[in-house]
Amino acid sequence: MSLPYMNKWTKTLSLFLLLGLSMFQVVLAQDNSDGAETDEKKPEKKPSGQVLDKIIAKVDNYIILESDLQKAYLEASSQAQQGFEVPTKCQVFESLLINKMMMAKAEIDSVIVSDAEVIIQTDQRFNMVLQQFGGDEEMLIENYGKTGDQLKSEIQDAVKEQLVVGKMQGVITEGLQVSPNDVRKFYNSIPKDSLPFFSSEVVVGQIVKKPEVSQVQKDKVYNQLAEIKAKILSGESDFATMARQYSEGPSGPQGGDLGFFKRGELAPEYEATAFELKQGEISDPVETVFGIHLIQLLERRGNTFNSRHILIRPTPSEEDILKAERELDSLRQEIVNGNIEFAKAAKENSDDRETSDAGGFFTDPSTGSNRLTSRTLEDPILFFTLDSMEIGDITPTIRFDDVDQRGQSEPGVRILYYKNRYPAHRANISDDYEKLKEAARRKKEEEILANWFVLAKEEVFIDIDPAYDNCNVLAEK
């Protein structure tokens, strides 16, 4: 939502908030573009001695390279194509400077994040990238021009900066609240002819039932993993090869290697088994909420351990799915008959964590609102299903592929509830209170950050390349 209160400075701060969410994409975007040249059109090599990059700003011990600015500008411009205003390069530069000031001030104020948190998120994001190439590190090297370790190091730097800046921003804006009076004042401050025009929106809920896998299906996996273990012990194959071939976990492409974890960081059943193993020993199949594992202990250091595993997830049979459909259809009848409200039924029965806490309703992750536009309603099947429904309708049970946060797909059944539709309209306080509240909160947050910037720039050393003096990034706001 573009609102008229946004002056040059608040646009810069909005850009800072936006780029803060996409530093990981910035790293990958540039790496990918560097390796994207075809054989037919490769760039000419620069003459020896020519400067390929340079420092354009320093903030205490932190630097901004010209290539950093180019990467961030490309990312911000791509975001602009998705509905955000196209930024100037000076605004992007200023947002990067705020980022480094946050890092420097976090160091001064002892605002830190744990190494474990950084490592876990780095591994997750690296595995997401590697999975795009089917776990083939050679393809990753060909695409990015860097080894897995080099790319992981860059991702780790971006992840750490993102976490520290996010935590510092939370410290700066701690205690920020927006009252109904603040929302009214904000709304009344906008000229009526400048109020934004909103697209039509819908409110949609779902109740999901994930089929419970029968013991018969689980036994098939137990037997498969037992056979895999036998092949490893007999020397017919090795653990890493079998992990790459059979494991359904994100670590499969790395031979199942999970790296070091502390006690309490992994599934209890997994940890209990791993701590009972001797170094190099392979467990019998172990079941956790993630599936069934074959575990090998690689090394143990006190309360930390390094292990690798082969994970296979049992899949529900047709009878398992039919059973889930019958249970969900019975719940649907209870809702239709008025014996229970949809939201209560969703909270108590839905197997989808992302929607169940919100009474089963889909929400826009950027605003938390349950009113979705066609742009934020990402599921195309859901979009076309609604097209054939009337407001108040609840569908019969529908089979679908449920994709979890790890990107893993599993069969599920669900019912959809079309609660409401809001036609396209100009913003007003009765229909758009939550949107206006979010905009008012954002304005307050930007005012707090602007005041922080004025004070912080006197507490850190800042040096800017003369070529960027025209950006006036240190001028009074």
PDB file of N, CA and C in Angstrom, residues 92-163:
ATOM      1  N   VAL A  92      18.812   3.161  -2.171  1.00  0.00           N
ATOM      2  CA  VAL A  92      19.344   1.830  -1.876  1.00  0.00           C
ATOM      3  C   VAL A  92      20.650   1.955  -1.095  1.00  0.00           C
ATOM      4  N   PHE A  93      21.510   2.891  -1.517  1.00  0.00           N
ATOM      5  CA  PHE A  93      22.774   3.112  -0.822  1.00  0.00           C
ATOM      6  C   PHE A  93      22.520   3.498   0.636  1.00  0.00           C
ATOM      7  N   GLU A  94      21.567   4.390   0.845  1.00  0.00           N
ATOM      8  CA  GLU A  94      21.255   4.842   2.197  1.00  0.00           C
ATOM      9  C   GLU A  94      20.725   3.687   3.048  1.00  0.00           C
ATOM     10  N   SER A  95      19.907   2.823   2.442  1.00  0.00           N
ATOM     11  CA  SER A  95      19.378   1.684   3.190  1.00  0.00           C
ATOM     12  C   SER A  95      20.497   0.715   3.582  1.00  0.00           C
ATOM     13  N   LEU A  96      21.482   0.522   2.707  1.00  0.00           N
ATOM     14  CA  LEU A  96      22.629  -0.326   3.040  1.00  0.00           C
ATOM     15  C   LEU A  96      23.445   0.297   4.171  1.00  0.00           C
ATOM     16  N   LEU A  97      23.571   1.621   4.144  1.00  0.00           N
ATOM     17  CA  LEU A  97      24.303   2.315   5.193  1.00  0.00           C
ATOM     18  C   LEU A  97      23.609   2.132   6.549  1.00  0.00           C
ATOM     19  N   ILE A  98      22.278   2.216   6.566  1.00  0.00           N
ATOM     20  CA  ILE A  98      21.523   1.979   7.802  1.00  0.00           C
ATOM     21  C   ILE A  98      21.795   0.562   8.309  1.00  0.00           C
ATOM     22  N   ASN A  99      21.835  -0.395   7.364  1.00  0.00           N
ATOM     23  CA  ASN A  99      22.107  -1.786   7.722  1.00  0.00           C
ATOM     24  C   ASN A  99      23.446  -1.903   8.453  1.00  0.00           C
ATOM     25  N   LYS A 100      24.486  -1.302   7.888  1.00  0.00           N
ATOM     26  CA  LYS A 100      25.817  -1.382   8.503  1.00  0.00           C
ATOM     27  C   LYS A 100      25.854  -0.616   9.826  1.00  0.00           C
ATOM     28  N   MET A 101      25.116   0.508   9.927  1.00  0.00           N
ATOM     29  CA  MET A 101      25.038   1.228  11.193  1.00  0.00           C
ATOM     30  C   MET A 101      24.377   0.361  12.259  1.00  0.00           C
ATOM     31  N   MET A 102      23.361  -0.402  11.868  1.00  0.00           N
ATOM     32  CA  MET A 102      22.712  -1.333  12.798  1.00  0.00           C
ATOM     33  C   MET A 102      23.722  -2.363  13.297  1.00  0.00           C
ATOM     34  N   MET A 103      24.525  -2.896  12.375  1.00  0.00           N
ATOM     35  CA  MET A 103      25.541  -3.892  12.749  1.00  0.00           C
ATOM     36  C   MET A 103      26.557  -3.287  13.708  1.00  0.00           C
ATOM     37  N   ALA A 104      27.024  -2.081  13.386  1.00  0.00           N
ATOM     38  CA  ALA A 104      28.029  -1.431  14.235  1.00  0.00           C
ATOM     39  C   ALA A 104      27.465  -1.112  15.618  1.00  0.00           C
ATOM     40  N   LYS A 105      26.252  -0.601  15.659  1.00  0.00           N
ATOM     41  CA  LYS A 105      25.624  -0.272  16.945  1.00  0.00           C
ATOM     42  C   LYS A 105      25.303  -1.526  17.738  1.00  0.00           C
ATOM     43  N   ALA A 106      24.952  -2.609  17.056  1.00  0.00           N
ATOM     44  CA  ALA A 106      24.685  -3.875  17.745  1.00  0.00           C
ATOM     45  C   ALA A 106      25.945  -4.351  18.460  1.00  0.00           C
ATOM     46  N   GLU A 107      27.088  -4.140  17.810  1.00  0.00           N
ATOM     47  CA  GLU A 107      28.369  -4.516  18.415  1.00  0.00           C
ATOM     48  C   GLU A 107      28.643  -3.657  19.659  1.00  0.00           C
ATOM     49  N   ILE A 108      28.374  -2.368  19.550  1.00  0.00           N
ATOM     50  CA  ILE A 108      28.582  -1.453  20.673  1.00  0.00           C
ATOM     51  C   ILE A 108      27.636  -1.778  21.830  1.00  0.00           C
ATOM     52  N   ASP A 109      26.371  -2.079  21.490  1.00  0.00           N
ATOM     53  CA  ASP A 109      25.344  -2.313  22.511  1.00  0.00           C
ATOM     54  C   ASP A 109      25.232  -3.774  22.941  1.00  0.00           C
ATOM     55  N   SER A 110      26.164  -4.631  22.460  1.00  0.00           N
ATOM     56  CA  SER A 110      26.180  -6.062  22.817  1.00  0.00           C
ATOM     57  C   SER A 110      24.883  -6.778  22.454  1.00  0.00           C
ATOM     58  N   VAL A 111      24.349  -6.443  21.289  1.00  0.00           N
ATOM     59  CA  VAL A 111      23.180  -7.157  20.759  1.00  0.00           C
ATOM     60  C   VAL A 111      23.713  -8.259  19.847  1.00  0.00           C
ATOM     61  N   ILE A 112      23.551  -9.514  20.261  1.00  0.00           N
ATOM     62  CA  ILE A 112      24.164 -10.626  19.527  1.00  0.00           C
ATOM     63  C   ILE A 112      23.131 -11.715  19.229  1.00  0.00           C
ATOM     64  N   VAL A 113      23.477 -12.577  18.278  1.00  0.00           N
ATOM     65  CA  VAL A 113      22.682 -13.774  18.000  1.00  0.00           C
ATOM     66  C   VAL A 113      23.602 -14.979  18.199  1.00  0.00           C
ATOM     67  N   SER A 114      23.035 -16.121  18.512  1.00  0.00           N
ATOM     68  CA  SER A 114      23.847 -17.306  18.804  1.00  0.00           C
ATOM     69  C   SER A 114      24.412 -17.908  17.519  1.00  0.00           C
ATOM     70  N   ASP A 115      25.599 -18.512  17.638  1.00  0.00           N
ATOM     71  CA  ASP A 115      26.211 -19.190  16.493  1.00  0.00           C
ATOM     72  C   ASP A 115      25.317 -20.323  16.008  1.00  0.00           C
ATOM     73  N   ALA A 116      24.671 -21.027  16.961  1.00  0.00           N
ATOM     74  CA  ALA A 116      23.808 -22.163  16.598  1.00  0.00           C
ATOM     75  C   ALA A 116      22.671 -21.714  15.694  1.00  0.00           C
ATOM     76  N   GLU A 117      22.068 -20.566  16.027  1.00  0.00           N
ATOM     77  CA  GLU A 117      20.958 -20.044  15.229  1.00  0.00           C
ATOM     78  C   GLU A 117      21.427 -19.716  13.818  1.00  0.00           C
ATOM     79  N   VAL A 118      22.609 -19.121  13.714  1.00  0.00           N
ATOM     80  CA  VAL A 118      23.161 -18.765  12.399  1.00  0.00           C
ATOM     81  C   VAL A 118      23.448 -20.021  11.588  1.00  0.00           C
ATOM     82  N   ILE A 119      24.078 -21.012  12.228  1.00  0.00           N
ATOM     83  CA  ILE A 119      24.461 -22.241  11.519  1.00  0.00           C
ATOM     84  C   ILE A 119      23.234 -23.002  11.040  1.00  0.00           C
ATOM     85  N   ILE A 120      22.226 -23.116  11.902  1.00  0.00           N
ATOM     86  CA  ILE A 120      21.011 -23.856  11.537  1.00  0.00           C
ATOM     87  C   ILE A 120      20.338 -23.206  10.335  1.00  0.00           C
ATOM     88  N   GLN A 121      20.168 -21.883  10.384  1.00  0.00           N
ATOM     89  CA  GLN A 121      19.501 -21.195   9.269  1.00  0.00           C
ATOM     90  C   GLN A 121      20.345 -21.236   7.997  1.00  0.00           C
ATOM     91  N   THR A 122      21.668 -21.158   8.157  1.00  0.00           N
ATOM     92  CA  THR A 122      22.557 -21.247   6.989  1.00  0.00           C
ATOM     93  C   THR A 122      22.412 -22.600   6.316  1.00  0.00           C
ATOM     94  N   ASP A 123      22.447 -23.671   7.120  1.00  0.00           N
ATOM     95  CA  ASP A 123      22.321 -25.021   6.565  1.00  0.00           C
ATOM     96  C   ASP A 123      20.983 -25.207   5.860  1.00  0.00           C
ATOM     97  N   GLN A 124      19.914 -24.702   6.480  1.00  0.00           N
ATOM     98  CA  GLN A 124      18.588 -24.834   5.878  1.00  0.00           C
ATOM     99  C   GLN A 124      18.536 -24.139   4.527  1.00  0.00           C
ATOM    100  N   ARG A 125      19.071 -22.922   4.458  1.00  0.00           N
ATOM    101  CA  ARG A 125      18.997 -22.153   3.215  1.00  0.00           C
ATOM    102  C   ARG A 125      19.927 -22.718   2.143  1.00  0.00           C
ATOM    103  N   PHE A 126      21.101 -23.188   2.567  1.00  0.00           N
ATOM    104  CA  PHE A 126      22.016 -23.800   1.605  1.00  0.00           C
ATOM    105  C   PHE A 126      21.393 -25.062   1.013  1.00  0.00           C
ATOM    106  N   ASN A 127      20.766 -25.874   1.867  1.00  0.00           N
ATOM    107  CA  ASN A 127      20.135 -27.104   1.381  1.00  0.00           C
ATOM    108  C   ASN A 127      18.990 -26.801   0.424  1.00  0.00           C
ATOM    109  N   MET A 128      18.284 -25.694   0.669  1.00  0.00           N
ATOM    110  CA  MET A 128      17.221 -25.279  -0.250  1.00  0.00           C
ATOM    111  C   MET A 128      17.809 -24.986  -1.635  1.00  0.00           C
ATOM    112  N   VAL A 129      18.965 -24.314  -1.647  1.00  0.00           N
ATOM    113  CA  VAL A 129      19.618 -23.986  -2.917  1.00  0.00           C
ATOM    114  C   VAL A 129      20.093 -25.268  -3.600  1.00  0.00           C
ATOM    115  N   LEU A 130      20.744 -26.147  -2.818  1.00  0.00           N
ATOM    116  CA  LEU A 130      21.295 -27.374  -3.394  1.00  0.00           C
ATOM    117  C   LEU A 130      20.193 -28.262  -3.958  1.00  0.00           C
ATOM    118  N   GLN A 131      19.048 -28.280  -3.296  1.00  0.00           N
ATOM    119  CA  GLN A 131      17.935 -29.106  -3.772  1.00  0.00           C
ATOM    120  C   GLN A 131      17.433 -28.654  -5.136  1.00  0.00           C
ATOM    121  N   GLN A 132      17.618 -27.376  -5.458  1.00  0.00           N
ATOM    122  CA  GLN A 132      17.201 -26.868  -6.773  1.00  0.00           C
ATOM    123  C   GLN A 132      18.002 -27.522  -7.893  1.00  0.00           C
ATOM    124  N   PHE A 133      19.162 -28.094  -7.544  1.00  0.00           N
ATOM    125  CA  PHE A 133      20.008 -28.767  -8.525  1.00  0.00           C
ATOM    126  C   PHE A 133      20.037 -30.270  -8.281  1.00  0.00           C
ATOM    127  N   GLY A 134      18.982 -30.755  -7.612  1.00  0.00           N
ATOM    128  CA  GLY A 134      18.872 -32.190  -7.347  1.00  0.00           C
ATOM    129  C   GLY A 134      19.965 -32.727  -6.456  1.00  0.00           C
ATOM    130  N   GLY A 135      20.548 -31.841  -5.624  1.00  0.00           N
ATOM    131  CA  GLY A 135      21.615 -32.270  -4.725  1.00  0.00           C
ATOM    132  C   GLY A 135      22.966 -32.413  -5.408  1.00  0.00           C
ATOM    133  N   ASP A 136      23.065 -32.026  -6.676  1.00  0.00           N
ATOM    134  CA  ASP A 136      24.305 -32.174  -7.440  1.00  0.00           C
ATOM    135  C   ASP A 136      25.173 -30.931  -7.250  1.00  0.00           C
ATOM    136  N   GLU A 137      26.249 -31.075  -6.470  1.00  0.00           N
ATOM    137  CA  GLU A 137      27.108 -29.919  -6.184  1.00  0.00           C
ATOM    138  C   GLU A 137      27.870 -29.463  -7.415  1.00  0.00           C
ATOM    139  N   GLU A 138      28.127 -30.383  -8.352  1.00  0.00           N
ATOM    140  CA  GLU A 138      28.809 -29.982  -9.587  1.00  0.00           C
ATOM    141  C   GLU A 138      27.945 -29.001 -10.393  1.00  0.00           C
ATOM    142  N   MET A 139      26.630 -29.252 -10.425  1.00  0.00           N
ATOM    143  CA  MET A 139      25.724 -28.340 -11.118  1.00  0.00           C
ATOM    144  C   MET A 139      25.666 -26.995 -10.407  1.00  0.00           C
ATOM    145  N   LEU A 140      25.725 -27.037  -9.061  1.00  0.00           N
ATOM    146  CA  LEU A 140      25.719 -25.797  -8.284  1.00  0.00           C
ATOM    147  C   LEU A 140      26.958 -24.968  -8.608  1.00  0.00           C
ATOM    148  N   ILE A 141      28.108 -25.623  -8.670  1.00  0.00           N
ATOM    149  CA  ILE A 141      29.363 -24.927  -8.988  1.00  0.00           C
ATOM    150  C   ILE A 141      29.298 -24.323 -10.384  1.00  0.00           C
ATOM    151  N   GLU A 142      28.745 -25.101 -11.338  1.00  0.00           N
ATOM    152  CA  GLU A 142      28.631 -24.616 -12.719  1.00  0.00           C
ATOM    153  C   GLU A 142      27.726 -23.387 -12.798  1.00  0.00           C
ATOM    154  N   ASN A 143      26.648 -23.369 -11.985  1.00  0.00           N
ATOM    155  CA  ASN A 143      25.686 -22.274 -12.044  1.00  0.00           C
ATOM    156  C   ASN A 143      26.192 -21.019 -11.336  1.00  0.00           C
ATOM    157  N   TYR A 144      26.799 -21.200 -10.144  1.00  0.00           N
ATOM    158  CA  TYR A 144      27.210 -20.047  -9.341  1.00  0.00           C
ATOM    159  C   TYR A 144      28.701 -19.712  -9.462  1.00  0.00           C
ATOM    160  N   GLY A 145      29.468 -20.638 -10.026  1.00  0.00           N
ATOM    161  CA  GLY A 145      30.902 -20.382 -10.147  1.00  0.00           C
ATOM    162  C   GLY A 145      31.632 -20.462  -8.829  1.00  0.00           C
ATOM    163  N   LYS A 146      31.033 -21.141  -7.843  1.00  0.00           N
ATOM    164  CA  LYS A 146      31.629 -21.262  -6.507  1.00  0.00           C
ATOM    165  C   LYS A 146      31.343 -22.650  -5.956  1.00  0.00           C
ATOM    166  N   THR A 147      32.228 -23.130  -5.083  1.00  0.00           N
ATOM    167  CA  THR A 147      31.990 -24.412  -4.427  1.00  0.00           C
ATOM    168  C   THR A 147      30.881 -24.269  -3.401  1.00  0.00           C
ATOM    169  N   GLY A 148      30.390 -25.414  -2.936  1.00  0.00           N
ATOM    170  CA  GLY A 148      29.355 -25.394  -1.908  1.00  0.00           C
ATOM    171  C   GLY A 148      29.821 -24.682  -0.658  1.00  0.00           C
ATOM    172  N   ASP A 149      31.083 -24.915  -0.267  1.00  0.00           N
ATOM    173  CA  ASP A 149      31.616 -24.275   0.944  1.00  0.00           C
ATOM    174  C   ASP A 149      31.716 -22.763   0.774  1.00  0.00           C
ATOM    175  N   GLN A 150      32.118 -22.313  -0.419  1.00  0.00           N
ATOM    176  CA  GLN A 150      32.209 -20.864  -0.665  1.00  0.00           C
ATOM    177  C   GLN A 150      30.828 -20.212  -0.613  1.00  0.00           C
ATOM    178  N   LEU A 151      29.853 -20.853  -1.250  1.00  0.00           N
ATOM    179  CA  LEU A 151      28.505 -20.298  -1.257  1.00  0.00           C
ATOM    180  C   LEU A 151      27.907 -20.322   0.137  1.00  0.00           C
ATOM    181  N   LYS A 152      28.158 -21.418   0.872  1.00  0.00           N
ATOM    182  CA  LYS A 152      27.626 -21.516   2.238  1.00  0.00           C
ATOM    183  C   LYS A 152      28.216 -20.419   3.126  1.00  0.00           C
ATOM    184  N   SER A 153      29.499 -20.090   2.919  1.00  0.00           N
ATOM    185  CA  SER A 153      30.134 -19.025   3.693  1.00  0.00           C
ATOM    186  C   SER A 153      29.467 -17.683   3.422  1.00  0.00           C
ATOM    187  N   GLU A 154      29.140 -17.413   2.152  1.00  0.00           N
ATOM    188  CA  GLU A 154      28.478 -16.154   1.805  1.00  0.00           C
ATOM    189  C   GLU A 154      27.062 -16.105   2.377  1.00  0.00           C
ATOM    190  N   ILE A 155      26.366 -17.239   2.297  1.00  0.00           N
ATOM    191  CA  ILE A 155      25.017 -17.301   2.863  1.00  0.00           C
ATOM    192  C   ILE A 155      25.069 -17.077   4.366  1.00  0.00           C
ATOM    193  N   GLN A 156      26.087 -17.655   5.025  1.00  0.00           N
ATOM    194  CA  GLN A 156      26.215 -17.501   6.479  1.00  0.00           C
ATOM    195  C   GLN A 156      26.410 -16.036   6.859  1.00  0.00           C
ATOM    196  N   ASP A 157      27.226 -15.314   6.089  1.00  0.00           N
ATOM    197  CA  ASP A 157      27.434 -13.888   6.373  1.00  0.00           C
ATOM    198  C   ASP A 157      26.123 -13.114   6.241  1.00  0.00           C
ATOM    199  N   ALA A 158      25.359 -13.428   5.179  1.00  0.00           N
ATOM    200  CA  ALA A 158      24.086 -12.734   4.950  1.00  0.00           C
ATOM    201  C   ALA A 158      23.075 -13.076   6.035  1.00  0.00           C
ATOM    202  N   VAL A 159      23.055 -14.359   6.436  1.00  0.00           N
ATOM    203  CA  VAL A 159      22.119 -14.793   7.491  1.00  0.00           C
ATOM    204  C   VAL A 159      22.443 -14.104   8.809  1.00  0.00           C
ATOM    205  N   LYS A 160      23.729 -14.059   9.162  1.00  0.00           N
ATOM    206  CA  LYS A 160      24.110 -13.426  10.427  1.00  0.00           C
ATOM    207  C   LYS A 160      23.729 -11.950  10.425  1.00  0.00           C
ATOM    208  N   GLU A 161      23.999 -11.259   9.318  1.00  0.00           N
ATOM    209  CA  GLU A 161      23.657  -9.839   9.233  1.00  0.00           C
ATOM    210  C   GLU A 161      22.147  -9.650   9.348  1.00  0.00           C
ATOM    211  N   GLN A 162      21.390 -10.498   8.672  1.00  0.00           N
ATOM    212  CA  GLN A 162      19.929 -10.390   8.712  1.00  0.00           C
ATOM    213  C   GLN A 162      19.412 -10.595  10.135  1.00  0.00           C
ATOM    214  N   LEU A 163      19.954 -11.591  10.843  1.00  0.00           N
ATOM    215  CA  LEU A 163      19.497 -11.872  12.207  1.00  0.00           C
ATOM    216  C   LEU A 163      19.875 -10.753  13.179  1.00  0.00           C
TER     217      LEU A 163
END
